[in-house]
Amino acid sequence: SVRLESANCADMGVVDLPGFRSYGADDGARKLGDDIEKLNERYMQDSKNVMICVEEAGDSSTYAILGKCKKVDPAGRRTILVRNKLDKYYQDLTPANVDTWLDGDGNLPKALPKFCMTLPFWREGEDKSGQIQQMRKALAEQDQQKLQQEKKCSRSHYDQIGFQKFQVYMENRTEQMYGEAVGPVLAKITEAKKANERII
C-alpha cells in the first residue's frame, strides 16, 4: 500500500495488486495463482475500495480483469477502466470505428468510467524516471492528436483520452468520496459529543 501526495496527481492511497495468473505449469505455480486470486478478491470485495482496472487497449470483449471486477461490482459503481498502451492500437482505429471503440463496442456499460492512454516507457538500461511528467504530458497530447484530429472521434469522447483527463477525473472522484465519507463521521462525532454532555 502506497500513499500518494503530489502536486502532479490526486492524493490517495493506492494498493497495486499482483496480476491474476490464468495458467500454472506446475503445482507451485497453480498454488501461487490461487493465493493471488484470494488476496486480490479480499481487496476487491471491500465496498470502500475503488478499483482501477487496467487493460491493454484492444478488443473490449477480451477484458478478463474487467470481468473479475464486474463479479464483485456488477453495477460498476466502484470500477474505473483504464485502457493502456493506446499507441499500439492507433493503426486499428479509423474515423469509421473510433467512436464505437471508445464506447466499448457494445461490451462495456455506458455508465462505466473509461479512459484510454499511453503512459511513459523506456528501453531496458535507460533511465528516464526524471522525465516522467514531461513524457506523460507529451504522450497525452499525442493520444489526443491521434484520436481527435486524425481519427476524428466525436467531442463527447474527448474527456476519455489521455492521462490528464484521467487525472482530473480522479481528483474530482477523490474529493467526492472524501465528502461522502466526512458526513457520517461528523454525525458520529456530534452524537458522541451530545452523549458526553448528557452524562456530564
PDB file of C-alpha atoms in Angstrom:
ATOM      1  CA  SER A   1       0.000   0.000   0.000  1.00  0.00           C
ATOM      2  CA  VAL A   2       1.385   3.413  -1.026  1.00  0.00           C
ATOM      3  CA  ARG A   3       0.202   6.882  -0.050  1.00  0.00           C
ATOM      4  CA  LEU A   4       0.489   9.312  -2.968  1.00  0.00           C
ATOM      5  CA  GLU A   5       0.700  13.032  -2.305  1.00  0.00           C
ATOM      6  CA  SER A   6       1.855  15.339  -5.105  1.00  0.00           C
ATOM      7  CA  ALA A   7       1.003  18.494  -6.985  1.00  0.00           C
ATOM      8  CA  ASN A   8       1.055  16.326 -10.117  1.00  0.00           C
ATOM      9  CA  CYS A   9      -1.565  13.754  -9.128  1.00  0.00           C
ATOM     10  CA  ALA A  10      -4.575  13.239  -6.897  1.00  0.00           C
ATOM     11  CA  ASP A  11      -3.667  12.469  -3.263  1.00  0.00           C
ATOM     12  CA  MET A  12      -4.754   8.932  -2.450  1.00  0.00           C
ATOM     13  CA  GLY A  13      -3.793   5.574  -1.007  1.00  0.00           C
ATOM     14  CA  VAL A  14      -3.001   3.005  -3.697  1.00  0.00           C
ATOM     15  CA  VAL A  15      -2.735  -0.770  -3.414  1.00  0.00           C
ATOM     16  CA  ASP A  16      -1.063  -2.258  -6.501  1.00  0.00           C
ATOM     17  CA  LEU A  17      -2.439  -5.793  -6.585  1.00  0.00           C
ATOM     18  CA  PRO A  18      -0.468  -8.581  -8.295  1.00  0.00           C
ATOM     19  CA  GLY A  19      -1.673  -9.658 -11.709  1.00  0.00           C
ATOM     20  CA  PHE A  20      -4.024 -12.626 -11.967  1.00  0.00           C
ATOM     21  CA  ARG A  21      -2.480 -15.820 -13.351  1.00  0.00           C
ATOM     22  CA  SER A  22      -4.625 -17.856 -15.694  1.00  0.00           C
ATOM     23  CA  TYR A  23      -2.104 -20.681 -16.168  1.00  0.00           C
ATOM     24  CA  GLY A  24       0.302 -22.582 -13.929  1.00  0.00           C
ATOM     25  CA  ALA A  25       2.804 -25.067 -15.306  1.00  0.00           C
ATOM     26  CA  ASP A  26       3.130 -26.993 -12.022  1.00  0.00           C
ATOM     27  CA  ASP A  27       1.537 -27.321  -8.585  1.00  0.00           C
ATOM     28  CA  GLY A  28       3.646 -24.490  -7.150  1.00  0.00           C
ATOM     29  CA  ALA A  29       2.642 -22.088  -9.902  1.00  0.00           C
ATOM     30  CA  ARG A  30      -1.027 -23.058  -9.595  1.00  0.00           C
ATOM     31  CA  LYS A  31      -0.933 -22.543  -5.811  1.00  0.00           C
ATOM     32  CA  LEU A  32       0.636 -19.117  -6.334  1.00  0.00           C
ATOM     33  CA  GLY A  33      -2.146 -18.278  -8.785  1.00  0.00           C
ATOM     34  CA  ASP A  34      -4.788 -19.344  -6.262  1.00  0.00           C
ATOM     35  CA  ASP A  35      -3.134 -17.313  -3.484  1.00  0.00           C
ATOM     36  CA  ILE A  36      -3.019 -14.225  -5.706  1.00  0.00           C
ATOM     37  CA  GLU A  37      -6.697 -14.626  -6.563  1.00  0.00           C
ATOM     38  CA  LYS A  38      -7.672 -14.854  -2.872  1.00  0.00           C
ATOM     39  CA  LEU A  39      -5.541 -11.823  -1.986  1.00  0.00           C
ATOM     40  CA  ASN A  40      -6.972  -9.729  -4.811  1.00  0.00           C
ATOM     41  CA  GLU A  41     -10.557 -10.714  -4.057  1.00  0.00           C
ATOM     42  CA  ARG A  42     -10.149  -9.619  -0.421  1.00  0.00           C
ATOM     43  CA  TYR A  43      -9.379  -6.081  -1.569  1.00  0.00           C
ATOM     44  CA  MET A  44     -11.836  -6.102  -4.463  1.00  0.00           C
ATOM     45  CA  GLN A  45     -14.787  -7.143  -2.306  1.00  0.00           C
ATOM     46  CA  ASP A  46     -14.268  -4.271   0.146  1.00  0.00           C
ATOM     47  CA  SER A  47     -17.033  -1.793  -0.726  1.00  0.00           C
ATOM     48  CA  LYS A  48     -14.846   1.121   0.421  1.00  0.00           C
ATOM     49  CA  ASN A  49     -12.265   0.450  -2.289  1.00  0.00           C
ATOM     50  CA  VAL A  50     -12.419   1.813  -5.833  1.00  0.00           C
ATOM     51  CA  MET A  51     -10.893  -0.476  -8.465  1.00  0.00           C
ATOM     52  CA  ILE A  52      -8.824   0.957 -11.304  1.00  0.00           C
ATOM     53  CA  CYS A  53      -8.939  -1.864 -13.819  1.00  0.00           C
ATOM     54  CA  VAL A  54      -6.010  -1.643 -16.258  1.00  0.00           C
ATOM     55  CA  GLU A  55      -6.420  -3.480 -19.556  1.00  0.00           C
ATOM     56  CA  GLU A  56      -4.379  -3.232 -22.733  1.00  0.00           C
ATOM     57  CA  ALA A  57      -6.150  -1.224 -25.446  1.00  0.00           C
ATOM     58  CA  GLY A  58      -7.819  -3.653 -27.826  1.00  0.00           C
ATOM     59  CA  ASP A  59     -10.975  -5.718 -28.203  1.00  0.00           C
ATOM     60  CA  SER A  60     -13.084  -4.992 -25.120  1.00  0.00           C
ATOM     61  CA  SER A  61     -14.771  -8.412 -25.315  1.00  0.00           C
ATOM     62  CA  THR A  62     -11.462  -9.967 -24.146  1.00  0.00           C
ATOM     63  CA  TYR A  63     -11.016  -7.862 -20.989  1.00  0.00           C
ATOM     64  CA  ALA A  64     -10.644 -10.673 -18.441  1.00  0.00           C
ATOM     65  CA  ILE A  65      -9.726  -8.489 -15.447  1.00  0.00           C
ATOM     66  CA  LEU A  66     -12.737  -6.255 -16.042  1.00  0.00           C
ATOM     67  CA  GLY A  67     -14.856  -9.407 -15.896  1.00  0.00           C
ATOM     68  CA  LYS A  68     -13.472 -10.144 -12.424  1.00  0.00           C
ATOM     69  CA  CYS A  69     -14.268  -6.584 -11.326  1.00  0.00           C
ATOM     70  CA  LYS A  70     -17.809  -6.978 -12.608  1.00  0.00           C
ATOM     71  CA  LYS A  71     -18.338 -10.059 -10.417  1.00  0.00           C
ATOM     72  CA  VAL A  72     -17.788  -8.036  -7.235  1.00  0.00           C
ATOM     73  CA  ASP A  73     -19.153  -4.746  -8.597  1.00  0.00           C
ATOM     74  CA  PRO A  74     -21.976  -5.629 -11.025  1.00  0.00           C
ATOM     75  CA  ALA A  75     -23.280  -2.052 -11.251  1.00  0.00           C
ATOM     76  CA  GLY A  76     -19.801  -0.645 -11.890  1.00  0.00           C
ATOM     77  CA  ARG A  77     -20.046   1.925  -9.082  1.00  0.00           C
ATOM     78  CA  ARG A  78     -16.526   1.188  -7.835  1.00  0.00           C
ATOM     79  CA  THR A  79     -14.823   0.348 -11.129  1.00  0.00           C
ATOM     80  CA  ILE A  80     -12.815   2.625 -13.429  1.00  0.00           C
ATOM     81  CA  LEU A  81     -11.466   1.194 -16.678  1.00  0.00           C
ATOM     82  CA  VAL A  82      -8.077   2.341 -17.984  1.00  0.00           C
ATOM     83  CA  ARG A  83      -7.122   1.119 -21.452  1.00  0.00           C
ATOM     84  CA  ASN A  84      -3.342   1.410 -21.575  1.00  0.00           C
ATOM     85  CA  LYS A  85      -0.795   1.157 -24.432  1.00  0.00           C
ATOM     86  CA  LEU A  86      -3.105   3.114 -26.703  1.00  0.00           C
ATOM     87  CA  ASP A  87      -0.228   3.859 -29.089  1.00  0.00           C
ATOM     88  CA  LYS A  88      -0.115   0.174 -30.055  1.00  0.00           C
ATOM     89  CA  TYR A  89      -3.762   0.392 -31.127  1.00  0.00           C
ATOM     90  CA  TYR A  90      -3.627   3.583 -33.227  1.00  0.00           C
ATOM     91  CA  GLN A  91      -3.440   1.713 -36.515  1.00  0.00           C
ATOM     92  CA  ASP A  92      -6.587  -0.293 -35.774  1.00  0.00           C
ATOM     93  CA  LEU A  93      -8.674   2.840 -35.265  1.00  0.00           C
ATOM     94  CA  THR A  94     -10.290   4.743 -38.117  1.00  0.00           C
ATOM     95  CA  PRO A  95     -12.823   7.586 -38.372  1.00  0.00           C
ATOM     96  CA  ALA A  96     -15.404   4.866 -39.031  1.00  0.00           C
ATOM     97  CA  ASN A  97     -14.797   2.850 -35.840  1.00  0.00           C
ATOM     98  CA  VAL A  98     -13.131   5.142 -33.285  1.00  0.00           C
ATOM     99  CA  ASP A  99     -16.337   6.270 -31.548  1.00  0.00           C
ATOM    100  CA  THR A 100     -17.679   2.728 -31.371  1.00  0.00           C
ATOM    101  CA  TRP A 101     -14.403   1.537 -29.849  1.00  0.00           C
ATOM    102  CA  LEU A 102     -14.335   4.365 -27.298  1.00  0.00           C
ATOM    103  CA  ASP A 103     -17.876   3.369 -26.275  1.00  0.00           C
ATOM    104  CA  GLY A 104     -16.722  -0.241 -25.827  1.00  0.00           C
ATOM    105  CA  ASP A 105     -18.113  -1.905 -28.976  1.00  0.00           C
ATOM    106  CA  GLY A 106     -21.294  -2.688 -27.070  1.00  0.00           C
ATOM    107  CA  ASN A 107     -19.383  -4.728 -24.477  1.00  0.00           C
ATOM    108  CA  LEU A 108     -18.965  -2.060 -21.797  1.00  0.00           C
ATOM    109  CA  PRO A 109     -21.665  -0.461 -19.627  1.00  0.00           C
ATOM    110  CA  LYS A 110     -22.382   3.086 -20.743  1.00  0.00           C
ATOM    111  CA  ALA A 111     -22.076   4.396 -17.195  1.00  0.00           C
ATOM    112  CA  LEU A 112     -18.648   2.792 -16.649  1.00  0.00           C
ATOM    113  CA  PRO A 113     -15.943   5.490 -16.360  1.00  0.00           C
ATOM    114  CA  LYS A 114     -13.396   4.618 -19.033  1.00  0.00           C
ATOM    115  CA  PHE A 115     -10.164   6.170 -20.220  1.00  0.00           C
ATOM    116  CA  CYS A 116      -7.552   5.325 -22.817  1.00  0.00           C
ATOM    117  CA  MET A 117      -3.951   6.463 -22.738  1.00  0.00           C
ATOM    118  CA  THR A 118      -0.311   5.842 -23.479  1.00  0.00           C
ATOM    119  CA  LEU A 119       1.935   6.006 -20.420  1.00  0.00           C
ATOM    120  CA  PRO A 120       5.698   6.730 -20.298  1.00  0.00           C
ATOM    121  CA  PHE A 121       8.021   3.849 -21.095  1.00  0.00           C
ATOM    122  CA  TRP A 122      11.681   3.381 -21.969  1.00  0.00           C
ATOM    123  CA  ARG A 123      14.028   0.618 -23.026  1.00  0.00           C
ATOM    124  CA  GLU A 124      15.881  -1.580 -20.565  1.00  0.00           C
ATOM    125  CA  GLY A 125      19.113   0.076 -19.497  1.00  0.00           C
ATOM    126  CA  GLU A 126      17.744   3.587 -19.935  1.00  0.00           C
ATOM    127  CA  ASP A 127      16.670   5.765 -17.020  1.00  0.00           C
ATOM    128  CA  LYS A 128      14.146   8.452 -17.834  1.00  0.00           C
ATOM    129  CA  SER A 129      12.427   8.458 -14.451  1.00  0.00           C
ATOM    130  CA  GLY A 130      13.278  12.131 -14.023  1.00  0.00           C
ATOM    131  CA  GLN A 131      11.349  12.942 -17.200  1.00  0.00           C
ATOM    132  CA  ILE A 132       8.097  11.168 -16.377  1.00  0.00           C
ATOM    133  CA  GLN A 133       5.959  14.293 -16.062  1.00  0.00           C
ATOM    134  CA  GLN A 134       7.154  15.734 -19.388  1.00  0.00           C
ATOM    135  CA  MET A 135       6.821  12.366 -21.155  1.00  0.00           C
ATOM    136  CA  ARG A 136       3.348  11.827 -19.702  1.00  0.00           C
ATOM    137  CA  LYS A 137       2.189  15.224 -20.970  1.00  0.00           C
ATOM    138  CA  ALA A 138       3.703  14.652 -24.425  1.00  0.00           C
ATOM    139  CA  LEU A 139       2.104  11.215 -24.747  1.00  0.00           C
ATOM    140  CA  ALA A 140      -1.292  12.559 -23.649  1.00  0.00           C
ATOM    141  CA  GLU A 141      -1.047  15.247 -26.343  1.00  0.00           C
ATOM    142  CA  GLN A 142      -0.071  12.573 -28.858  1.00  0.00           C
ATOM    143  CA  ASP A 143      -3.072  10.418 -27.894  1.00  0.00           C
ATOM    144  CA  GLN A 144      -5.403  13.383 -28.261  1.00  0.00           C
ATOM    145  CA  GLN A 145      -3.915  14.420 -31.593  1.00  0.00           C
ATOM    146  CA  LYS A 146      -4.260  10.889 -32.994  1.00  0.00           C
ATOM    147  CA  LEU A 147      -7.839  10.233 -31.873  1.00  0.00           C
ATOM    148  CA  GLN A 148      -9.291  13.732 -32.057  1.00  0.00           C
ATOM    149  CA  GLN A 149      -7.614  15.128 -35.156  1.00  0.00           C
ATOM    150  CA  GLU A 150      -6.560  12.117 -37.233  1.00  0.00           C
ATOM    151  CA  LYS A 151      -9.256   9.595 -36.302  1.00  0.00           C
ATOM    152  CA  LYS A 152     -11.956  12.310 -35.895  1.00  0.00           C
ATOM    153  CA  CYS A 153     -13.600  10.984 -32.744  1.00  0.00           C
ATOM    154  CA  SER A 154     -16.631  12.903 -31.516  1.00  0.00           C
ATOM    155  CA  ARG A 155     -16.216  15.658 -28.923  1.00  0.00           C
ATOM    156  CA  SER A 156     -18.286  13.644 -26.462  1.00  0.00           C
ATOM    157  CA  HIS A 157     -15.286  11.298 -26.103  1.00  0.00           C
ATOM    158  CA  TYR A 158     -12.579  13.932 -25.594  1.00  0.00           C
ATOM    159  CA  ASP A 159     -12.668  13.526 -21.804  1.00  0.00           C
ATOM    160  CA  GLN A 160     -11.701   9.846 -22.134  1.00  0.00           C
ATOM    161  CA  ILE A 161      -8.410  10.419 -23.962  1.00  0.00           C
ATOM    162  CA  GLY A 162      -5.000  10.896 -22.341  1.00  0.00           C
ATOM    163  CA  PHE A 163      -3.594  10.805 -18.827  1.00  0.00           C
ATOM    164  CA  GLN A 164      -4.528  14.401 -17.983  1.00  0.00           C
ATOM    165  CA  LYS A 165      -8.235  13.651 -18.425  1.00  0.00           C
ATOM    166  CA  PHE A 166      -7.898  10.639 -16.137  1.00  0.00           C
ATOM    167  CA  GLN A 167      -6.013  12.751 -13.590  1.00  0.00           C
ATOM    168  CA  VAL A 168      -8.763  15.384 -13.471  1.00  0.00           C
ATOM    169  CA  TYR A 169     -11.425  12.684 -13.089  1.00  0.00           C
ATOM    170  CA  MET A 170      -9.546  11.024 -10.204  1.00  0.00           C
ATOM    171  CA  GLU A 171      -9.052  14.339  -8.414  1.00  0.00           C
ATOM    172  CA  ASN A 172     -12.792  15.054  -8.629  1.00  0.00           C
ATOM    173  CA  ARG A 173     -13.714  11.481  -7.699  1.00  0.00           C
ATOM    174  CA  THR A 174     -11.388  11.547  -4.678  1.00  0.00           C
ATOM    175  CA  GLU A 175     -12.902  14.820  -3.464  1.00  0.00           C
ATOM    176  CA  GLN A 176     -16.403  13.380  -3.905  1.00  0.00           C
ATOM    177  CA  MET A 177     -15.506  10.230  -1.951  1.00  0.00           C
ATOM    178  CA  TYR A 178     -13.943  12.307   0.814  1.00  0.00           C
ATOM    179  CA  GLY A 179     -17.059  14.463   1.054  1.00  0.00           C
ATOM    180  CA  GLU A 180     -19.299  11.400   1.228  1.00  0.00           C
ATOM    181  CA  ALA A 181     -17.142   9.872   3.971  1.00  0.00           C
ATOM    182  CA  VAL A 182     -16.890  13.029   6.091  1.00  0.00           C
ATOM    183  CA  GLY A 183     -20.667  13.366   6.621  1.00  0.00           C
ATOM    184  CA  PRO A 184     -21.201  10.100   8.546  1.00  0.00           C
ATOM    185  CA  VAL A 185     -18.007  10.654  10.583  1.00  0.00           C
ATOM    186  CA  LEU A 186     -19.126  14.140  11.639  1.00  0.00           C
ATOM    187  CA  ALA A 187     -22.557  12.777  12.534  1.00  0.00           C
ATOM    188  CA  LYS A 188     -20.971  10.164  14.842  1.00  0.00           C
ATOM    189  CA  ILE A 189     -18.735  12.773  16.465  1.00  0.00           C
ATOM    190  CA  THR A 190     -21.703  15.074  17.053  1.00  0.00           C
ATOM    191  CA  GLU A 191     -23.730  12.192  18.540  1.00  0.00           C
ATOM    192  CA  ALA A 192     -20.849  11.225  20.841  1.00  0.00           C
ATOM    193  CA  LYS A 193     -20.411  14.856  21.929  1.00  0.00           C
ATOM    194  CA  LYS A 194     -24.111  15.152  22.823  1.00  0.00           C
ATOM    195  CA  ALA A 195     -23.990  11.859  24.737  1.00  0.00           C
ATOM    196  CA  ASN A 196     -20.993  13.064  26.750  1.00  0.00           C
ATOM    197  CA  GLU A 197     -22.750  16.363  27.516  1.00  0.00           C
ATOM    198  CA  ARG A 198     -25.771  14.482  28.861  1.00  0.00           C
ATOM    199  CA  ILE A 199     -23.535  12.397  31.135  1.00  0.00           C
ATOM    200  CA  ILE A 200     -21.769  15.478  32.453  1.00  0.00           C
TER     201      ILE A 200
END
